[in-house]
């Protein structure tokens, strides 16, 4: 496989090791400013190569809203020689799951 898909929980766990990993938000800057994962660096997919210098020597964890952009970013990064992990489904998938779980609780 060209890169590994991981859960949000696993991505956050790995990103705590700042010596070896970098957490990268590949959404547009305005989406990043609206909210992002703690310690995530903003590097929109359209200018990904501009951020390569910051990534040298690190394993990259990428995410976006729904998983499409981060999957494309992961493919490009892997092709360019980086070790990459993609947070599967993006951050909205996990927010949706949290809402579903809260709704189940309220119905009981």
PDB file of N, CA and C in Angstrom:
ATOM      1  N   UNK A   1       0.845  -1.195   0.000  1.00  0.00           N
ATOM      2  CA  UNK A   1       0.000   0.000   0.000  1.00  0.00           C
ATOM      3  C   UNK A   1       0.882   1.247   0.000  1.00  0.00           C
ATOM      4  N   UNK A   2       0.427   2.231  -0.682  1.00  0.00           N
ATOM      5  CA  UNK A   2       1.238   3.439  -0.806  1.00  0.00           C
ATOM      6  C   UNK A   2       1.251   4.303   0.460  1.00  0.00           C
ATOM      7  N   UNK A   3       0.182   4.239   1.244  1.00  0.00           N
ATOM      8  CA  UNK A   3       0.124   4.939   2.532  1.00  0.00           C
ATOM      9  C   UNK A   3      -0.870   4.197   3.409  1.00  0.00           C
ATOM     10  N   UNK A   4      -0.853   4.501   4.691  1.00  0.00           N
ATOM     11  CA  UNK A   4      -1.734   3.806   5.619  1.00  0.00           C
ATOM     12  C   UNK A   4      -2.887   4.696   6.039  1.00  0.00           C
ATOM     13  N   UNK A   5      -4.105   4.154   5.997  1.00  0.00           N
ATOM     14  CA  UNK A   5      -5.273   4.850   6.524  1.00  0.00           C
ATOM     15  C   UNK A   5      -5.397   4.520   8.004  1.00  0.00           C
ATOM     16  N   UNK A   6      -5.592   5.554   8.818  1.00  0.00           N
ATOM     17  CA  UNK A   6      -5.694   5.359  10.260  1.00  0.00           C
ATOM     18  C   UNK A   6      -6.902   6.127  10.792  1.00  0.00           C
ATOM     19  N   UNK A   7      -7.303   5.814  11.998  1.00  0.00           N
ATOM     20  CA  UNK A   7      -8.415   6.517  12.641  1.00  0.00           C
ATOM     21  C   UNK A   7      -7.949   7.870  13.182  1.00  0.00           C
ATOM     22  N   UNK A   8      -8.895   8.709  13.475  1.00  0.00           N
ATOM     23  CA  UNK A   8      -8.578  10.000  14.081  1.00  0.00           C
ATOM     24  C   UNK A   8      -7.858   9.791  15.414  1.00  0.00           C
ATOM     25  N   UNK A   9      -8.346   8.862  16.199  1.00  0.00           N
ATOM     26  CA  UNK A   9      -7.743   8.586  17.505  1.00  0.00           C
ATOM     27  C   UNK A   9      -6.273   8.180  17.344  1.00  0.00           C
ATOM     28  N   UNK A  10      -5.999   7.294  16.388  1.00  0.00           N
ATOM     29  CA  UNK A  10      -4.625   6.858  16.143  1.00  0.00           C
ATOM     30  C   UNK A  10      -3.767   8.014  15.631  1.00  0.00           C
ATOM     31  N   UNK A  11      -4.334   8.845  14.762  1.00  0.00           N
ATOM     32  CA  UNK A  11      -3.602   9.997  14.246  1.00  0.00           C
ATOM     33  C   UNK A  11      -3.200  10.967  15.342  1.00  0.00           C
ATOM     34  N   UNK A  12      -4.112  11.221  16.245  1.00  0.00           N
ATOM     35  CA  UNK A  12      -3.816  12.117  17.365  1.00  0.00           C
ATOM     36  C   UNK A  12      -2.748  11.494  18.269  1.00  0.00           C
ATOM     37  N   UNK A  13      -2.872  10.197  18.512  1.00  0.00           N
ATOM     38  CA  UNK A  13      -1.887   9.508  19.355  1.00  0.00           C
ATOM     39  C   UNK A  13      -0.487   9.601  18.741  1.00  0.00           C
ATOM     40  N   UNK A  14      -0.390   9.298  17.445  1.00  0.00           N
ATOM     41  CA  UNK A  14       0.910   9.365  16.779  1.00  0.00           C
ATOM     42  C   UNK A  14       1.472  10.784  16.759  1.00  0.00           C
ATOM     43  N   UNK A  15       0.612  11.763  16.549  1.00  0.00           N
ATOM     44  CA  UNK A  15       1.076  13.149  16.405  1.00  0.00           C
ATOM     45  C   UNK A  15       1.651  13.727  17.694  1.00  0.00           C
ATOM     46  N   UNK A  16       1.410  13.075  18.798  1.00  0.00           N
ATOM     47  CA  UNK A  16       2.008  13.535  20.069  1.00  0.00           C
ATOM     48  C   UNK A  16       3.524  13.393  20.064  1.00  0.00           C
ATOM     49  N   UNK A  17       4.024  12.496  19.220  1.00  0.00           N
ATOM     50  CA  UNK A  17       5.470  12.294  19.072  1.00  0.00           C
ATOM     51  C   UNK A  17       5.977  13.298  18.030  1.00  0.00           C
ATOM     52  N   UNK A  18       6.171  14.525  18.452  1.00  0.00           N
ATOM     53  CA  UNK A  18       6.530  15.613  17.534  1.00  0.00           C
ATOM     54  C   UNK A  18       7.935  15.468  16.942  1.00  0.00           C
ATOM     55  N   UNK A  19       8.741  14.642  17.541  1.00  0.00           N
ATOM     56  CA  UNK A  19      10.078  14.411  17.005  1.00  0.00           C
ATOM     57  C   UNK A  19      10.021  13.615  15.695  1.00  0.00           C
ATOM     58  N   UNK A  20       9.022  12.734  15.581  1.00  0.00           N
ATOM     59  CA  UNK A  20       8.946  11.845  14.416  1.00  0.00           C
ATOM     60  C   UNK A  20       7.758  12.098  13.494  1.00  0.00           C
ATOM     61  N   UNK A  21       6.727  12.759  13.986  1.00  0.00           N
ATOM     62  CA  UNK A  21       5.498  12.942  13.211  1.00  0.00           C
ATOM     63  C   UNK A  21       5.129  14.413  13.097  1.00  0.00           C
ATOM     64  N   UNK A  22       4.417  14.732  12.013  1.00  0.00           N
ATOM     65  CA  UNK A  22       3.850  16.057  11.842  1.00  0.00           C
ATOM     66  C   UNK A  22       2.399  15.883  11.390  1.00  0.00           C
ATOM     67  N   UNK A  23       1.490  16.576  12.043  1.00  0.00           N
ATOM     68  CA  UNK A  23       0.065  16.529  11.727  1.00  0.00           C
ATOM     69  C   UNK A  23      -0.248  17.675  10.776  1.00  0.00           C
ATOM     70  N   UNK A  24      -0.791  17.344   9.613  1.00  0.00           N
ATOM     71  CA  UNK A  24      -0.982  18.327   8.556  1.00  0.00           C
ATOM     72  C   UNK A  24      -2.451  18.417   8.151  1.00  0.00           C
ATOM     73  N   UNK A  25      -3.020  19.609   8.278  1.00  0.00           N
ATOM     74  CA  UNK A  25      -4.382  19.908   7.838  1.00  0.00           C
ATOM     75  C   UNK A  25      -4.277  20.398   6.396  1.00  0.00           C
ATOM     76  N   UNK A  26      -4.833  19.640   5.446  1.00  0.00           N
ATOM     77  CA  UNK A  26      -4.692  19.999   4.033  1.00  0.00           C
ATOM     78  C   UNK A  26      -5.914  20.723   3.480  1.00  0.00           C
ATOM     79  N   UNK A  27      -6.780  21.212   4.361  1.00  0.00           N
ATOM     80  CA  UNK A  27      -7.940  21.998   3.929  1.00  0.00           C
ATOM     81  C   UNK A  27      -7.504  23.422   3.607  1.00  0.00           C
ATOM     82  N   UNK A  28      -8.379  24.175   2.977  1.00  0.00           N
ATOM     83  CA  UNK A  28      -8.085  25.577   2.685  1.00  0.00           C
ATOM     84  C   UNK A  28      -7.925  26.358   3.990  1.00  0.00           C
ATOM     85  N   UNK A  29      -7.187  27.444   3.916  1.00  0.00           N
ATOM     86  CA  UNK A  29      -6.849  28.241   5.102  1.00  0.00           C
ATOM     87  C   UNK A  29      -8.088  28.692   5.885  1.00  0.00           C
ATOM     88  N   UNK A  30      -9.154  29.087   5.196  1.00  0.00           N
ATOM     89  CA  UNK A  30     -10.359  29.548   5.903  1.00  0.00           C
ATOM     90  C   UNK A  30     -10.988  28.423   6.726  1.00  0.00           C
ATOM     91  N   UNK A  31     -10.961  27.195   6.214  1.00  0.00           N
ATOM     92  CA  UNK A  31     -11.489  26.038   6.959  1.00  0.00           C
ATOM     93  C   UNK A  31     -10.601  25.758   8.178  1.00  0.00           C
ATOM     94  N   UNK A  32      -9.296  25.884   8.007  1.00  0.00           N
ATOM     95  CA  UNK A  32      -8.361  25.692   9.115  1.00  0.00           C
ATOM     96  C   UNK A  32      -8.643  26.712  10.217  1.00  0.00           C
ATOM     97  N   UNK A  33      -8.862  27.956   9.818  1.00  0.00           N
ATOM     98  CA  UNK A  33      -9.113  29.017  10.800  1.00  0.00           C
ATOM     99  C   UNK A  33     -10.421  28.815  11.549  1.00  0.00           C
ATOM    100  N   UNK A  34     -11.382  28.141  10.926  1.00  0.00           N
ATOM    101  CA  UNK A  34     -12.667  27.857  11.580  1.00  0.00           C
ATOM    102  C   UNK A  34     -12.508  26.824  12.691  1.00  0.00           C
ATOM    103  N   UNK A  35     -11.474  26.035  12.605  1.00  0.00           N
ATOM    104  CA  UNK A  35     -11.206  25.016  13.612  1.00  0.00           C
ATOM    105  C   UNK A  35     -10.343  23.920  13.042  1.00  0.00           C
ATOM    106  N   UNK A  36      -9.414  23.426  13.853  1.00  0.00           N
ATOM    107  CA  UNK A  36      -8.499  22.382  13.406  1.00  0.00           C
ATOM    108  C   UNK A  36      -8.062  21.549  14.600  1.00  0.00           C
ATOM    109  N   UNK A  37      -7.451  20.423  14.305  1.00  0.00           N
ATOM    110  CA  UNK A  37      -6.935  19.579  15.368  1.00  0.00           C
ATOM    111  C   UNK A  37      -5.753  20.271  16.042  1.00  0.00           C
ATOM    112  N   UNK A  38      -5.642  20.068  17.331  1.00  0.00           N
ATOM    113  CA  UNK A  38      -4.559  20.682  18.103  1.00  0.00           C
ATOM    114  C   UNK A  38      -3.201  20.305  17.526  1.00  0.00           C
ATOM    115  N   UNK A  39      -2.343  21.297  17.404  1.00  0.00           N
ATOM    116  CA  UNK A  39      -0.976  21.151  16.899  1.00  0.00           C
ATOM    117  C   UNK A  39      -0.884  20.849  15.404  1.00  0.00           C
ATOM    118  N   UNK A  40      -2.006  20.906  14.692  1.00  0.00           N
ATOM    119  CA  UNK A  40      -1.967  20.656  13.243  1.00  0.00           C
ATOM    120  C   UNK A  40      -1.443  21.885  12.521  1.00  0.00           C
ATOM    121  N   UNK A  41      -0.583  21.645  11.551  1.00  0.00           N
ATOM    122  CA  UNK A  41      -0.085  22.713  10.704  1.00  0.00           C
ATOM    123  C   UNK A  41      -0.993  22.837   9.491  1.00  0.00           C
ATOM    124  N   UNK A  42      -1.213  24.041   9.050  1.00  0.00           N
ATOM    125  CA  UNK A  42      -2.030  24.273   7.862  1.00  0.00           C
ATOM    126  C   UNK A  42      -1.151  24.220   6.622  1.00  0.00           C
ATOM    127  N   UNK A  43      -1.520  23.350   5.706  1.00  0.00           N
ATOM    128  CA  UNK A  43      -0.846  23.265   4.416  1.00  0.00           C
ATOM    129  C   UNK A  43      -1.883  22.823   3.384  1.00  0.00           C
ATOM    130  N   UNK A  44      -2.632  23.780   2.836  1.00  0.00           N
ATOM    131  CA  UNK A  44      -3.688  23.434   1.884  1.00  0.00           C
ATOM    132  C   UNK A  44      -3.170  22.574   0.733  1.00  0.00           C
ATOM    133  N   UNK A  45      -4.001  21.653   0.310  1.00  0.00           N
ATOM    134  CA  UNK A  45      -3.635  20.706  -0.734  1.00  0.00           C
ATOM    135  C   UNK A  45      -3.052  21.397  -1.966  1.00  0.00           C
ATOM    136  N   UNK A  46      -3.616  22.522  -2.346  1.00  0.00           N
ATOM    137  CA  UNK A  46      -3.164  23.229  -3.542  1.00  0.00           C
ATOM    138  C   UNK A  46      -1.743  23.751  -3.476  1.00  0.00           C
ATOM    139  N   UNK A  47      -1.206  23.916  -2.274  1.00  0.00           N
ATOM    140  CA  UNK A  47       0.173  24.413  -2.128  1.00  0.00           C
ATOM    141  C   UNK A  47       1.030  23.439  -1.320  1.00  0.00           C
ATOM    142  N   UNK A  48       0.690  22.177  -1.390  1.00  0.00           N
ATOM    143  CA  UNK A  48       1.358  21.147  -0.591  1.00  0.00           C
ATOM    144  C   UNK A  48       2.877  21.182  -0.717  1.00  0.00           C
ATOM    145  N   UNK A  49       3.375  21.329  -1.930  1.00  0.00           N
ATOM    146  CA  UNK A  49       4.834  21.304  -2.136  1.00  0.00           C
ATOM    147  C   UNK A  49       5.533  22.461  -1.435  1.00  0.00           C
ATOM    148  N   UNK A  50       4.815  23.559  -1.183  1.00  0.00           N
ATOM    149  CA  UNK A  50       5.403  24.687  -0.466  1.00  0.00           C
ATOM    150  C   UNK A  50       5.725  24.329   0.986  1.00  0.00           C
ATOM    151  N   UNK A  51       5.141  23.269   1.490  1.00  0.00           N
ATOM    152  CA  UNK A  51       5.325  22.873   2.887  1.00  0.00           C
ATOM    153  C   UNK A  51       6.344  21.756   3.064  1.00  0.00           C
ATOM    154  N   UNK A  52       6.892  21.254   1.969  1.00  0.00           N
ATOM    155  CA  UNK A  52       7.790  20.102   2.042  1.00  0.00           C
ATOM    156  C   UNK A  52       8.973  20.329   2.977  1.00  0.00           C
ATOM    157  N   UNK A  53       9.507  21.522   3.004  1.00  0.00           N
ATOM    158  CA  UNK A  53      10.674  21.785   3.847  1.00  0.00           C
ATOM    159  C   UNK A  53      10.376  21.492   5.320  1.00  0.00           C
ATOM    160  N   UNK A  54       9.155  21.812   5.761  1.00  0.00           N
ATOM    161  CA  UNK A  54       8.756  21.563   7.146  1.00  0.00           C
ATOM    162  C   UNK A  54       8.605  20.073   7.446  1.00  0.00           C
ATOM    163  N   UNK A  55       8.432  19.268   6.396  1.00  0.00           N
ATOM    164  CA  UNK A  55       8.139  17.850   6.561  1.00  0.00           C
ATOM    165  C   UNK A  55       9.372  16.948   6.506  1.00  0.00           C
ATOM    166  N   UNK A  56      10.495  17.484   6.086  1.00  0.00           N
ATOM    167  CA  UNK A  56      11.694  16.664   5.907  1.00  0.00           C
ATOM    168  C   UNK A  56      12.045  15.941   7.214  1.00  0.00           C
ATOM    169  N   UNK A  57      12.262  14.636   7.099  1.00  0.00           N
ATOM    170  CA  UNK A  57      12.643  13.822   8.251  1.00  0.00           C
ATOM    171  C   UNK A  57      11.497  13.425   9.160  1.00  0.00           C
ATOM    172  N   UNK A  58      10.263  13.738   8.778  1.00  0.00           N
ATOM    173  CA  UNK A  58       9.092  13.427   9.602  1.00  0.00           C
ATOM    174  C   UNK A  58       8.172  12.459   8.871  1.00  0.00           C
ATOM    175  N   UNK A  59       7.386  11.734   9.643  1.00  0.00           N
ATOM    176  CA  UNK A  59       6.286  10.945   9.110  1.00  0.00           C
ATOM    177  C   UNK A  59       5.077  11.878   9.119  1.00  0.00           C
ATOM    178  N   UNK A  60       4.313  11.889   8.030  1.00  0.00           N
ATOM    179  CA  UNK A  60       3.248  12.871   7.854  1.00  0.00           C
ATOM    180  C   UNK A  60       1.890  12.241   8.105  1.00  0.00           C
ATOM    181  N   UNK A  61       1.080  12.903   8.928  1.00  0.00           N
ATOM    182  CA  UNK A  61      -0.307  12.505   9.164  1.00  0.00           C
ATOM    183  C   UNK A  61      -1.169  13.600   8.553  1.00  0.00           C
ATOM    184  N   UNK A  62      -1.984  13.253   7.559  1.00  0.00           N
ATOM    185  CA  UNK A  62      -2.812  14.254   6.873  1.00  0.00           C
ATOM    186  C   UNK A  62      -4.287  14.035   7.163  1.00  0.00           C
ATOM    187  N   UNK A  63      -5.030  15.153   7.158  1.00  0.00           N
ATOM    188  CA  UNK A  63      -6.481  15.065   7.285  1.00  0.00           C
ATOM    189  C   UNK A  63      -7.125  16.252   6.583  1.00  0.00           C
ATOM    190  N   UNK A  64      -8.421  16.091   6.304  1.00  0.00           N
ATOM    191  CA  UNK A  64      -9.237  17.163   5.730  1.00  0.00           C
ATOM    192  C   UNK A  64     -10.636  17.018   6.329  1.00  0.00           C
ATOM    193  N   UNK A  65     -11.647  17.566   5.667  1.00  0.00           N
ATOM    194  CA  UNK A  65     -13.010  17.474   6.188  1.00  0.00           C
ATOM    195  C   UNK A  65     -13.601  16.072   6.035  1.00  0.00           C
ATOM    196  N   UNK A  66     -13.548  15.525   4.827  1.00  0.00           N
ATOM    197  CA  UNK A  66     -14.239  14.264   4.539  1.00  0.00           C
ATOM    198  C   UNK A  66     -13.331  13.137   4.068  1.00  0.00           C
ATOM    199  N   UNK A  67     -12.058  13.389   3.870  1.00  0.00           N
ATOM    200  CA  UNK A  67     -11.117  12.343   3.521  1.00  0.00           C
ATOM    201  C   UNK A  67     -10.631  12.339   2.082  1.00  0.00           C
ATOM    202  N   UNK A  68     -11.309  13.026   1.194  1.00  0.00           N
ATOM    203  CA  UNK A  68     -10.915  13.025  -0.215  1.00  0.00           C
ATOM    204  C   UNK A  68      -9.627  13.781  -0.487  1.00  0.00           C
ATOM    205  N   UNK A  69      -9.560  15.017  -0.004  1.00  0.00           N
ATOM    206  CA  UNK A  69      -8.350  15.824  -0.228  1.00  0.00           C
ATOM    207  C   UNK A  69      -7.141  15.223   0.476  1.00  0.00           C
ATOM    208  N   UNK A  70      -7.342  14.724   1.676  1.00  0.00           N
ATOM    209  CA  UNK A  70      -6.203  14.156   2.395  1.00  0.00           C
ATOM    210  C   UNK A  70      -5.714  12.878   1.719  1.00  0.00           C
ATOM    211  N   UNK A  71      -6.631  12.128   1.103  1.00  0.00           N
ATOM    212  CA  UNK A  71      -6.210  10.926   0.377  1.00  0.00           C
ATOM    213  C   UNK A  71      -5.366  11.315  -0.839  1.00  0.00           C
ATOM    214  N   UNK A  72      -5.783  12.353  -1.559  1.00  0.00           N
ATOM    215  CA  UNK A  72      -4.987  12.824  -2.707  1.00  0.00           C
ATOM    216  C   UNK A  72      -3.636  13.350  -2.227  1.00  0.00           C
ATOM    217  N   UNK A  73      -3.642  14.102  -1.115  1.00  0.00           N
ATOM    218  CA  UNK A  73      -2.391  14.625  -0.561  1.00  0.00           C
ATOM    219  C   UNK A  73      -1.473  13.476  -0.147  1.00  0.00           C
ATOM    220  N   UNK A  74      -2.040  12.453   0.480  1.00  0.00           N
ATOM    221  CA  UNK A  74      -1.246  11.302   0.917  1.00  0.00           C
ATOM    222  C   UNK A  74      -0.591  10.623  -0.283  1.00  0.00           C
ATOM    223  N   UNK A  75      -1.317  10.483  -1.380  1.00  0.00           N
ATOM    224  CA  UNK A  75      -0.744   9.863  -2.585  1.00  0.00           C
ATOM    225  C   UNK A  75       0.426  10.681  -3.123  1.00  0.00           C
ATOM    226  N   UNK A  76       0.246  11.999  -3.176  1.00  0.00           N
ATOM    227  CA  UNK A  76       1.323  12.873  -3.673  1.00  0.00           C
ATOM    228  C   UNK A  76       2.540  12.822  -2.754  1.00  0.00           C
ATOM    229  N   UNK A  77       2.293  12.902  -1.472  1.00  0.00           N
ATOM    230  CA  UNK A  77       3.398  12.875  -0.515  1.00  0.00           C
ATOM    231  C   UNK A  77       4.147  11.548  -0.582  1.00  0.00           C
ATOM    232  N   UNK A  78       3.408  10.451  -0.693  1.00  0.00           N
ATOM    233  CA  UNK A  78       4.046   9.134  -0.772  1.00  0.00           C
ATOM    234  C   UNK A  78       4.876   9.025  -2.048  1.00  0.00           C
ATOM    235  N   UNK A  79       4.313   9.510  -3.148  1.00  0.00           N
ATOM    236  CA  UNK A  79       5.020   9.490  -4.434  1.00  0.00           C
ATOM    237  C   UNK A  79       6.325  10.280  -4.343  1.00  0.00           C
ATOM    238  N   UNK A  80       6.321  11.333  -3.534  1.00  0.00           N
ATOM    239  CA  UNK A  80       7.512  12.163  -3.374  1.00  0.00           C
ATOM    240  C   UNK A  80       8.431  11.677  -2.248  1.00  0.00           C
ATOM    241  N   UNK A  81       8.156  10.477  -1.733  1.00  0.00           N
ATOM    242  CA  UNK A  81       9.089   9.842  -0.813  1.00  0.00           C
ATOM    243  C   UNK A  81       8.797   9.958   0.670  1.00  0.00           C
ATOM    244  N   UNK A  82       7.695  10.570   1.048  1.00  0.00           N
ATOM    245  CA  UNK A  82       7.369  10.708   2.466  1.00  0.00           C
ATOM    246  C   UNK A  82       6.633   9.473   2.972  1.00  0.00           C
ATOM    247  N   UNK A  83       6.808   9.168   4.262  1.00  0.00           N
ATOM    248  CA  UNK A  83       5.990   8.143   4.917  1.00  0.00           C
ATOM    249  C   UNK A  83       4.727   8.850   5.392  1.00  0.00           C
ATOM    250  N   UNK A  84       3.575   8.357   4.954  1.00  0.00           N
ATOM    251  CA  UNK A  84       2.325   9.094   5.145  1.00  0.00           C
ATOM    252  C   UNK A  84       1.238   8.230   5.779  1.00  0.00           C
ATOM    253  N   UNK A  85       0.464   8.875   6.635  1.00  0.00           N
ATOM    254  CA  UNK A  85      -0.721   8.284   7.254  1.00  0.00           C
ATOM    255  C   UNK A  85      -1.895   9.220   6.969  1.00  0.00           C
ATOM    256  N   UNK A  86      -2.997   8.649   6.514  1.00  0.00           N
ATOM    257  CA  UNK A  86      -4.195   9.428   6.196  1.00  0.00           C
ATOM    258  C   UNK A  86      -5.279   9.129   7.221  1.00  0.00           C
ATOM    259  N   UNK A  87      -5.829  10.180   7.817  1.00  0.00           N
ATOM    260  CA  UNK A  87      -6.950   9.998   8.739  1.00  0.00           C
ATOM    261  C   UNK A  87      -8.187   9.733   7.894  1.00  0.00           C
ATOM    262  N   UNK A  88      -8.617   8.486   7.922  1.00  0.00           N
ATOM    263  CA  UNK A  88      -9.691   8.012   7.062  1.00  0.00           C
ATOM    264  C   UNK A  88     -11.017   8.700   7.386  1.00  0.00           C
ATOM    265  N   UNK A  89     -11.701   9.139   6.352  1.00  0.00           N
ATOM    266  CA  UNK A  89     -13.012   9.752   6.523  1.00  0.00           C
ATOM    267  C   UNK A  89     -12.991  11.219   6.884  1.00  0.00           C
ATOM    268  N   UNK A  90     -11.850  11.760   7.208  1.00  0.00           N
ATOM    269  CA  UNK A  90     -11.762  13.169   7.585  1.00  0.00           C
ATOM    270  C   UNK A  90     -12.356  13.440   8.957  1.00  0.00           C
ATOM    271  N   UNK A  91     -12.269  14.670   9.393  1.00  0.00           N
ATOM    272  CA  UNK A  91     -12.721  15.013  10.741  1.00  0.00           C
ATOM    273  C   UNK A  91     -14.237  15.033  10.866  1.00  0.00           C
ATOM    274  N   UNK A  92     -14.965  15.306   9.793  1.00  0.00           N
ATOM    275  CA  UNK A  92     -16.427  15.337   9.876  1.00  0.00           C
ATOM    276  C   UNK A  92     -17.013  13.960  10.127  1.00  0.00           C
ATOM    277  N   UNK A  93     -16.374  12.921   9.636  1.00  0.00           N
ATOM    278  CA  UNK A  93     -16.831  11.562   9.893  1.00  0.00           C
ATOM    279  C   UNK A  93     -16.901  11.323  11.401  1.00  0.00           C
ATOM    280  N   UNK A  94     -15.877  11.749  12.097  1.00  0.00           N
ATOM    281  CA  UNK A  94     -15.818  11.515  13.536  1.00  0.00           C
ATOM    282  C   UNK A  94     -16.771  12.421  14.297  1.00  0.00           C
ATOM    283  N   UNK A  95     -16.970  13.634  13.810  1.00  0.00           N
ATOM    284  CA  UNK A  95     -17.954  14.505  14.444  1.00  0.00           C
ATOM    285  C   UNK A  95     -19.343  13.918  14.270  1.00  0.00           C
ATOM    286  N   UNK A  96     -19.630  13.384  13.087  1.00  0.00           N
ATOM    287  CA  UNK A  96     -20.919  12.751  12.823  1.00  0.00           C
ATOM    288  C   UNK A  96     -21.130  11.559  13.749  1.00  0.00           C
ATOM    289  N   UNK A  97     -20.109  10.740  13.936  1.00  0.00           N
ATOM    290  CA  UNK A  97     -20.213   9.593  14.834  1.00  0.00           C
ATOM    291  C   UNK A  97     -20.501  10.051  16.257  1.00  0.00           C
ATOM    292  N   UNK A  98     -19.841  11.126  16.681  1.00  0.00           N
ATOM    293  CA  UNK A  98     -20.057  11.651  18.030  1.00  0.00           C
ATOM    294  C   UNK A  98     -21.503  12.108  18.193  1.00  0.00           C
ATOM    295  N   UNK A  99     -22.041  12.795  17.190  1.00  0.00           N
ATOM    296  CA  UNK A  99     -23.431  13.247  17.227  1.00  0.00           C
ATOM    297  C   UNK A  99     -24.372  12.041  17.285  1.00  0.00           C
ATOM    298  N   UNK A 100     -24.109  11.020  16.462  1.00  0.00           N
ATOM    299  CA  UNK A 100     -24.938   9.812  16.468  1.00  0.00           C
ATOM    300  C   UNK A 100     -24.930   9.168  17.852  1.00  0.00           C
ATOM    301  N   UNK A 101     -23.751   9.071  18.445  1.00  0.00           N
ATOM    302  CA  UNK A 101     -23.643   8.458  19.775  1.00  0.00           C
ATOM    303  C   UNK A 101     -24.391   9.265  20.819  1.00  0.00           C
ATOM    304  N   UNK A 102     -24.344  10.580  20.728  1.00  0.00           N
ATOM    305  CA  UNK A 102     -25.075  11.422  21.668  1.00  0.00           C
ATOM    306  C   UNK A 102     -26.566  11.260  21.479  1.00  0.00           C
ATOM    307  N   UNK A 103     -27.024  11.129  20.241  1.00  0.00           N
ATOM    308  CA  UNK A 103     -28.447  10.968  19.967  1.00  0.00           C
ATOM    309  C   UNK A 103     -28.940   9.628  20.528  1.00  0.00           C
ATOM    310  N   UNK A 104     -28.140   8.582  20.401  1.00  0.00           N
ATOM    311  CA  UNK A 104     -28.515   7.279  20.939  1.00  0.00           C
ATOM    312  C   UNK A 104     -28.680   7.378  22.447  1.00  0.00           C
ATOM    313  N   UNK A 105     -27.795   8.113  23.090  1.00  0.00           N
ATOM    314  CA  UNK A 105     -27.846   8.277  24.536  1.00  0.00           C
ATOM    315  C   UNK A 105     -29.109   9.006  24.945  1.00  0.00           C
ATOM    316  N   UNK A 106     -29.468  10.053  24.200  1.00  0.00           N
ATOM    317  CA  UNK A 106     -30.637  10.854  24.540  1.00  0.00           C
ATOM    318  C   UNK A 106     -31.939  10.083  24.377  1.00  0.00           C
ATOM    319  N   UNK A 107     -31.981   9.124  23.482  1.00  0.00           N
ATOM    320  CA  UNK A 107     -33.200   8.346  23.235  1.00  0.00           C
ATOM    321  C   UNK A 107     -33.487   7.351  24.330  1.00  0.00           C
ATOM    322  N   UNK A 108     -32.486   6.975  25.081  1.00  0.00           N
ATOM    323  CA  UNK A 108     -32.664   5.932  26.113  1.00  0.00           C
ATOM    324  C   UNK A 108     -33.508   6.425  27.262  1.00  0.00           C
TER     325      UNK A 108
END
